[in-house]
mmCIF file of C-alpha atoms in Angstrom:
data_model
loop_
_atom_site.group_PDB
_atom_site.id
_atom_site.type_symbol
_atom_site.label_atom_id
_atom_site.label_comp_id
_atom_site.label_asym_id
_atom_site.label_seq_id
_atom_site.Cartn_x
_atom_site.Cartn_y
_atom_site.Cartn_z
ATOM 1 C CA UNK W 23 117.836 131.711 136.707
ATOM 2 C CA UNK W 24 117.597 128.245 135.143
ATOM 3 C CA UNK W 25 119.906 126.970 132.438
ATOM 4 C CA UNK W 26 118.979 124.424 129.789
ATOM 5 C CA UNK W 27 121.388 121.868 128.301
ATOM 6 C CA UNK W 28 120.952 119.197 125.629
ATOM 7 C CA UNK W 29 123.219 116.716 127.440
ATOM 8 C CA UNK W 30 124.641 116.256 130.921
ATOM 9 C CA UNK W 31 127.861 118.132 131.514
ATOM 10 C CA UNK W 32 130.677 116.714 133.700
ATOM 11 C CA UNK W 33 129.633 119.035 136.546
ATOM 12 C CA UNK W 34 126.081 117.664 136.337
ATOM 13 C CA UNK W 35 127.346 114.099 136.593
ATOM 14 C CA UNK W 36 129.514 115.043 139.593
ATOM 15 C CA UNK W 37 126.523 116.702 141.285
ATOM 16 C CA UNK W 38 124.302 113.648 140.694
ATOM 17 C CA UNK W 39 126.972 111.328 142.109
ATOM 18 C CA UNK W 40 126.940 113.245 145.431
ATOM 19 C CA UNK W 41 123.182 112.991 146.022
ATOM 20 C CA UNK W 42 121.678 110.419 148.391
ATOM 21 C CA UNK W 43 118.124 110.810 147.099
ATOM 22 C CA UNK W 44 116.430 111.697 143.826
ATOM 23 C CA UNK W 45 112.820 112.035 142.757
ATOM 24 C CA UNK W 46 111.042 110.486 139.777
ATOM 25 C CA UNK W 47 108.018 112.144 138.186
ATOM 26 C CA UNK W 48 105.645 110.661 135.613
ATOM 27 C CA UNK W 49 101.996 111.039 134.609
ATOM 28 C CA UNK W 50 99.335 109.464 132.416
ATOM 29 C CA UNK W 51 98.076 111.294 129.341
ATOM 30 C CA UNK W 52 94.568 111.542 130.775
ATOM 31 C CA UNK W 53 94.153 114.885 132.544
ATOM 32 C CA UNK W 54 91.998 113.111 135.136
ATOM 33 C CA UNK W 55 94.852 110.692 135.914
ATOM 34 C CA UNK W 56 97.200 110.987 138.852
ATOM 35 C CA UNK W 57 100.660 112.518 138.581
ATOM 36 C CA UNK W 58 103.191 110.292 140.344
ATOM 37 C CA UNK W 59 106.242 111.516 142.266
ATOM 38 C CA UNK W 60 108.498 108.941 143.932
ATOM 39 C CA UNK W 61 111.611 109.405 146.078
ATOM 40 C CA UNK W 62 114.492 106.986 145.441
ATOM 41 C CA UNK W 63 117.201 106.248 147.967
ATOM 42 C CA UNK W 64 120.150 103.836 148.060
ATOM 43 C CA UNK W 65 122.899 103.672 145.449
ATOM 44 C CA UNK W 66 120.565 102.736 142.582
ATOM 45 C CA UNK W 67 121.307 105.282 139.834
ATOM 46 C CA UNK W 68 123.885 104.786 137.103
ATOM 47 C CA UNK W 69 124.962 107.272 134.454
ATOM 48 C CA UNK W 70 125.289 105.336 131.188
ATOM 49 C CA UNK W 71 126.263 108.290 128.969
ATOM 50 C CA UNK W 72 125.733 112.042 128.675
ATOM 51 C CA UNK W 73 122.227 111.302 127.406
ATOM 52 C CA UNK W 74 121.221 108.164 129.290
ATOM 53 C CA UNK W 75 120.790 107.100 132.911
ATOM 54 C CA UNK W 76 119.277 104.021 134.539
ATOM 55 C CA UNK W 77 118.086 103.214 138.011
ATOM 56 C CA UNK W 78 117.342 99.976 139.804
ATOM 57 C CA UNK W 79 113.709 100.079 140.885
ATOM 58 C CA UNK W 80 112.795 98.147 144.014
ATOM 59 C CA UNK W 81 109.478 96.431 144.696
ATOM 60 C CA UNK W 82 107.094 98.870 146.290
ATOM 61 C CA UNK W 83 103.443 99.448 147.005
ATOM 62 C CA UNK W 84 102.750 100.808 143.537
ATOM 63 C CA UNK W 85 104.230 100.652 140.065
ATOM 64 C CA UNK W 86 102.936 103.924 138.641
ATOM 65 C CA UNK W 87 106.111 104.896 136.786
ATOM 66 C CA UNK W 88 106.094 101.660 134.809
ATOM 67 C CA UNK W 89 102.449 102.124 133.771
ATOM 68 C CA UNK W 90 103.081 105.702 132.687
ATOM 69 C CA UNK W 91 106.161 104.718 130.709
ATOM 70 C CA UNK W 92 104.208 101.996 128.936
ATOM 71 C CA UNK W 93 101.538 104.523 128.004
ATOM 72 C CA UNK W 94 103.592 107.571 127.016
ATOM 73 C CA UNK W 95 107.267 107.249 128.003
ATOM 74 C CA UNK W 96 107.510 110.664 129.722
ATOM 75 C CA UNK W 97 109.689 110.861 132.819
ATOM 76 C CA UNK W 98 111.585 113.455 134.828
ATOM 77 C CA UNK W 99 114.298 112.816 137.413
ATOM 78 C CA UNK W 100 115.050 115.587 139.905
ATOM 79 C CA UNK W 101 118.104 115.966 142.127
ATOM 80 C CA UNK W 102 118.506 118.709 144.711
ATOM 81 C CA UNK W 103 121.316 119.776 147.011
ATOM 82 C CA UNK W 104 120.459 119.396 150.689
ATOM 83 C CA UNK W 105 123.995 120.379 151.672
ATOM 84 C CA UNK W 106 126.778 122.374 150.044
ATOM 85 C CA UNK W 107 126.077 124.923 147.302
ATOM 86 C CA UNK W 108 122.391 125.158 146.326
ATOM 87 C CA UNK W 109 121.209 123.611 143.061
ATOM 88 C CA UNK W 110 118.318 121.705 141.535
ATOM 89 C CA UNK W 111 118.942 119.542 138.482
ATOM 90 C CA UNK W 112 116.243 117.925 136.355
ATOM 91 C CA UNK W 113 116.675 115.282 133.665
ATOM 92 C CA UNK W 114 113.801 115.247 131.178
ATOM 93 C CA UNK W 115 113.457 112.214 129.000
ATOM 94 C CA UNK W 116 111.757 109.140 127.697
ATOM 95 C CA UNK W 117 111.917 106.021 129.808
ATOM 96 C CA UNK W 118 111.523 102.323 129.340
ATOM 97 C CA UNK W 119 111.255 99.407 131.742
ATOM 98 C CA UNK W 120 113.720 96.517 131.670
ATOM 99 C CA UNK W 121 112.556 93.369 133.452
ATOM 100 C CA UNK W 122 114.633 90.529 134.899
ATOM 101 C CA UNK W 123 115.103 87.627 132.524
ATOM 102 C CA UNK W 124 115.547 89.798 129.420
ATOM 103 C CA UNK W 125 118.764 90.223 127.440
ATOM 104 C CA UNK W 126 118.852 93.935 128.282
ATOM 105 C CA UNK W 127 118.586 93.095 131.996
ATOM 106 C CA UNK W 128 121.580 90.771 131.626
ATOM 107 C CA UNK W 129 123.581 93.647 130.111
ATOM 108 C CA UNK W 130 122.531 96.294 132.648
ATOM 109 C CA UNK W 131 122.234 94.357 135.914
ATOM 110 C CA UNK W 132 126.016 93.930 136.447
ATOM 111 C CA UNK W 133 126.283 97.726 136.761
ATOM 112 C CA UNK W 134 124.191 97.608 139.956
ATOM 113 C CA UNK W 135 124.318 96.015 143.358
ATOM 114 C CA UNK W 136 121.136 93.970 143.069
ATOM 115 C CA UNK W 137 119.316 94.761 146.282
ATOM 116 C CA UNK W 138 116.624 92.450 147.695
ATOM 117 C CA UNK W 139 113.309 93.118 145.992
ATOM 118 C CA UNK W 140 114.857 94.456 142.762
ATOM 119 C CA UNK W 141 111.814 94.721 140.494
ATOM 120 C CA UNK W 142 113.020 96.311 137.267
ATOM 121 C CA UNK W 143 115.496 98.761 135.797
ATOM 122 C CA UNK W 144 114.217 102.054 134.443
ATOM 123 C CA UNK W 145 116.328 103.407 131.570
ATOM 124 C CA UNK W 146 115.930 107.080 130.686
ATOM 125 C CA UNK W 147 117.001 108.610 127.373
ATOM 126 C CA UNK W 148 117.530 112.273 128.197
ATOM 127 C CA UNK W 149 116.424 115.023 125.812
ATOM 128 C CA UNK W 150 116.967 117.994 128.154
ATOM 129 C CA UNK W 151 118.877 118.856 131.320
ATOM 130 C CA UNK W 152 117.829 121.868 133.359
ATOM 131 C CA UNK W 153 119.492 123.417 136.366
ATOM 132 C CA UNK W 154 117.998 126.005 138.681
ATOM 133 C CA UNK W 155 119.168 127.840 141.769
ATOM 134 C CA UNK W 156 117.711 125.821 144.651
ATOM 135 C CA UNK W 157 118.067 128.890 146.876
ATOM 136 C CA UNK W 158 114.949 128.021 148.902
ATOM 137 C CA UNK W 159 115.835 124.357 149.568
ATOM 138 C CA UNK W 160 116.628 123.840 153.286
ATOM 139 C CA UNK W 161 119.709 122.075 154.590
ATOM 140 C CA UNK W 162 119.281 118.465 155.701
ATOM 141 C CA UNK W 163 121.813 116.070 157.178
ATOM 142 C CA UNK W 164 122.181 112.607 155.670
ATOM 143 C CA UNK W 165 122.231 109.966 158.423
ATOM 144 C CA UNK W 166 122.140 106.785 156.372
ATOM 145 C CA UNK W 167 119.880 104.512 154.358
ATOM 146 C CA UNK W 168 116.789 102.784 155.735
ATOM 147 C CA UNK W 169 116.963 99.023 155.296
ATOM 148 C CA UNK W 170 113.282 98.373 156.041
ATOM 149 C CA UNK W 171 112.292 97.679 152.411
ATOM 150 C CA UNK W 172 115.195 95.275 151.921
ATOM 151 C CA UNK W 173 114.366 93.434 155.137
ATOM 152 C CA UNK W 174 110.748 93.152 153.989
ATOM 153 C CA UNK W 175 111.863 91.760 150.599
ATOM 154 C CA UNK W 176 114.151 89.182 152.219
ATOM 155 C CA UNK W 177 111.318 88.127 154.542
ATOM 156 C CA UNK W 178 108.933 87.735 151.579
ATOM 157 C CA UNK W 179 111.318 85.553 149.585
ATOM 158 C CA UNK W 180 111.053 85.090 145.829
ATOM 159 C CA UNK W 181 107.583 83.529 145.950
ATOM 160 C CA UNK W 182 106.255 86.266 148.212
ATOM 161 C CA UNK W 183 107.691 88.981 145.972
ATOM 162 C CA UNK W 184 106.164 87.350 142.876
ATOM 163 C CA UNK W 185 102.794 87.151 144.650
ATOM 164 C CA UNK W 186 103.102 90.810 145.638
ATOM 165 C CA UNK W 187 103.860 91.773 142.018
ATOM 166 C CA UNK W 188 100.713 89.961 140.888
ATOM 167 C CA UNK W 189 98.560 91.599 143.551
ATOM 168 C CA UNK W 190 99.938 95.151 143.656
ATOM 169 C CA UNK W 191 102.223 95.895 140.691
ATOM 170 C CA UNK W 192 100.259 94.912 137.570
ATOM 171 C CA UNK W 193 98.180 98.086 137.181
ATOM 172 C CA UNK W 194 98.419 101.743 138.090
ATOM 173 C CA UNK W 195 95.893 103.429 140.343
ATOM 174 C CA UNK W 196 94.277 104.789 137.151
ATOM 175 C CA UNK W 197 93.948 101.326 135.589
ATOM 176 C CA UNK W 198 96.944 101.464 133.236
ATOM 177 C CA UNK W 199 98.789 98.174 132.790
ATOM 178 C CA UNK W 200 102.425 98.088 133.925
ATOM 179 C CA UNK W 201 105.255 96.260 132.183
ATOM 180 C CA UNK W 202 105.076 93.549 134.844
ATOM 181 C CA UNK W 203 101.323 93.343 134.265
ATOM 182 C CA UNK W 204 101.834 92.859 130.539
ATOM 183 C CA UNK W 205 104.422 90.142 131.050
ATOM 184 C CA UNK W 206 102.530 88.327 133.795
ATOM 185 C CA UNK W 207 99.309 88.325 131.805
ATOM 186 C CA UNK W 208 101.077 86.679 128.871
ATOM 187 C CA UNK W 209 103.060 84.294 131.075
ATOM 188 C CA UNK W 210 106.418 85.465 129.736
ATOM 189 C CA UNK W 211 107.968 85.613 133.200
ATOM 190 C CA UNK W 212 106.943 82.021 133.858
ATOM 191 C CA UNK W 213 105.033 82.890 137.012
ATOM 192 C CA UNK W 214 101.853 80.930 137.477
ATOM 193 C CA UNK W 215 98.780 82.388 139.137
#
């Protein structure tokens, strides 16, 4: 039932634009490591071309995707219809992390509404697009975005967020170093311990 494409088609881009949530999957190379699957809400995804997307990643309790991308680059984004015609769409690709203060951040950041707690931008170079039926996905009604994470980030302030990054976002649960961890350990971000 699934169809495979080398690049996103206009109908894929239109489908993605309608979704209020998407899911990001990544994993370490070690078979004993933990596969990570994260839901992403808010208007944080941008289509850069038929073969490239980027999303604004907000500060959260873990930073598994970043660690996995540093180790092996593999990433999958999944979108599914919770209303309207059924469909599941997956973008398979190689990702990289773009941190604030870099020239690439300066180029990409204007494409986004920079929400409180913006941690990094994940850029995905797509090598395959796959659609499948989604016939078993239930209907859900979208009621709006939660603002809890943004309120938390505002309450923390810049110093609190930086402290949180140092304490919770430098390594994965399997001990892999994240992009933030690499930069903080070398002092490139100018954040002192």
